[in-house]
Amino acid sequence: MAAQRERCRVFGYYEGSRDFADCMMKLSMQQSELRQQTFDTIWSSAGNSGPVVINNRK
């Protein structure tokens, strides 16, 4: 959460502004989408190839 706040600040939004809140919301939505994708990937692959290691570092 702190990382998201930092990223929005870097984008030039100041805390407490509407844009800042918008930015935080978008980032947390992105993250939960990513989590869901990763989860789906693990489960769909687990069936046919055993354990799956996903490297999600950028």
Coordinates of C-alpha atoms in Angstrom, one line a residue:
M1 CA 0.0 0.0 0.0
A2 CA 2.8 2.4 0.8
A3 CA 4.4 1.6 -2.5
Q4 CA 1.2 2.5 -4.3
R5 CA 1.0 5.8 -2.4
E6 CA 4.6 6.5 -3.3
R7 CA 3.9 5.8 -7.0
C8 CA 1.0 8.2 -7.1
R9 CA 3.1 10.9 -5.5
V10 CA 5.8 10.3 -8.2
F11 CA 3.1 10.8 -10.8
G12 CA 2.6 14.3 -9.4
Y13 CA -0.6 13.9 -7.4
Y14 CA -0.6 15.3 -4.0
E15 CA -2.2 13.3 -1.1
G16 CA -5.8 14.1 -0.4
S17 CA -6.5 15.2 -3.9
R18 CA -9.2 13.5 -6.0
D19 CA -6.6 12.5 -8.6
F20 CA -4.5 10.9 -5.9
A21 CA -7.5 8.8 -4.7
D22 CA -8.2 7.9 -8.3
C23 CA -4.7 6.8 -8.8
M24 CA -4.7 4.7 -5.6
M25 CA -7.9 3.0 -6.7
K26 CA -6.6 2.2 -10.2
L27 CA -3.4 0.7 -8.7
S28 CA -5.1 -1.5 -6.2
M29 CA -7.5 -2.6 -8.9
Q30 CA -4.6 -3.5 -11.1
Q31 CA -3.0 -5.4 -8.3
S32 CA -6.0 -7.5 -7.5
E33 CA -6.5 -8.3 -11.2
L34 CA -2.8 -9.4 -11.4
R35 CA -3.3 -11.6 -8.3
Q36 CA -6.4 -13.2 -9.9
Q37 CA -4.6 -13.9 -13.1
T38 CA -1.7 -15.4 -11.3
F39 CA -4.1 -17.6 -9.3
D40 CA -5.9 -18.7 -12.4
T41 CA -2.6 -19.5 -14.1
I42 CA -1.4 -21.6 -11.2
W43 CA -4.6 -23.6 -11.1
S44 CA -5.0 -24.1 -14.8
S45 CA -1.4 -25.3 -15.2
A46 CA -1.2 -27.4 -12.0
G47 CA -3.6 -29.9 -13.6
N48 CA -1.3 -30.9 -16.4
S49 CA 2.3 -30.3 -15.4
G50 CA 2.6 -30.5 -11.7
P51 CA 3.9 -27.6 -9.6
V52 CA 4.3 -24.3 -11.4
V53 CA 6.8 -21.6 -10.5
I54 CA 5.7 -18.2 -11.6
N55 CA 8.3 -15.4 -11.7
N56 CA 6.3 -12.2 -11.5
R57 CA 9.1 -9.8 -10.8
K58 CA 9.4 -7.0 -13.3

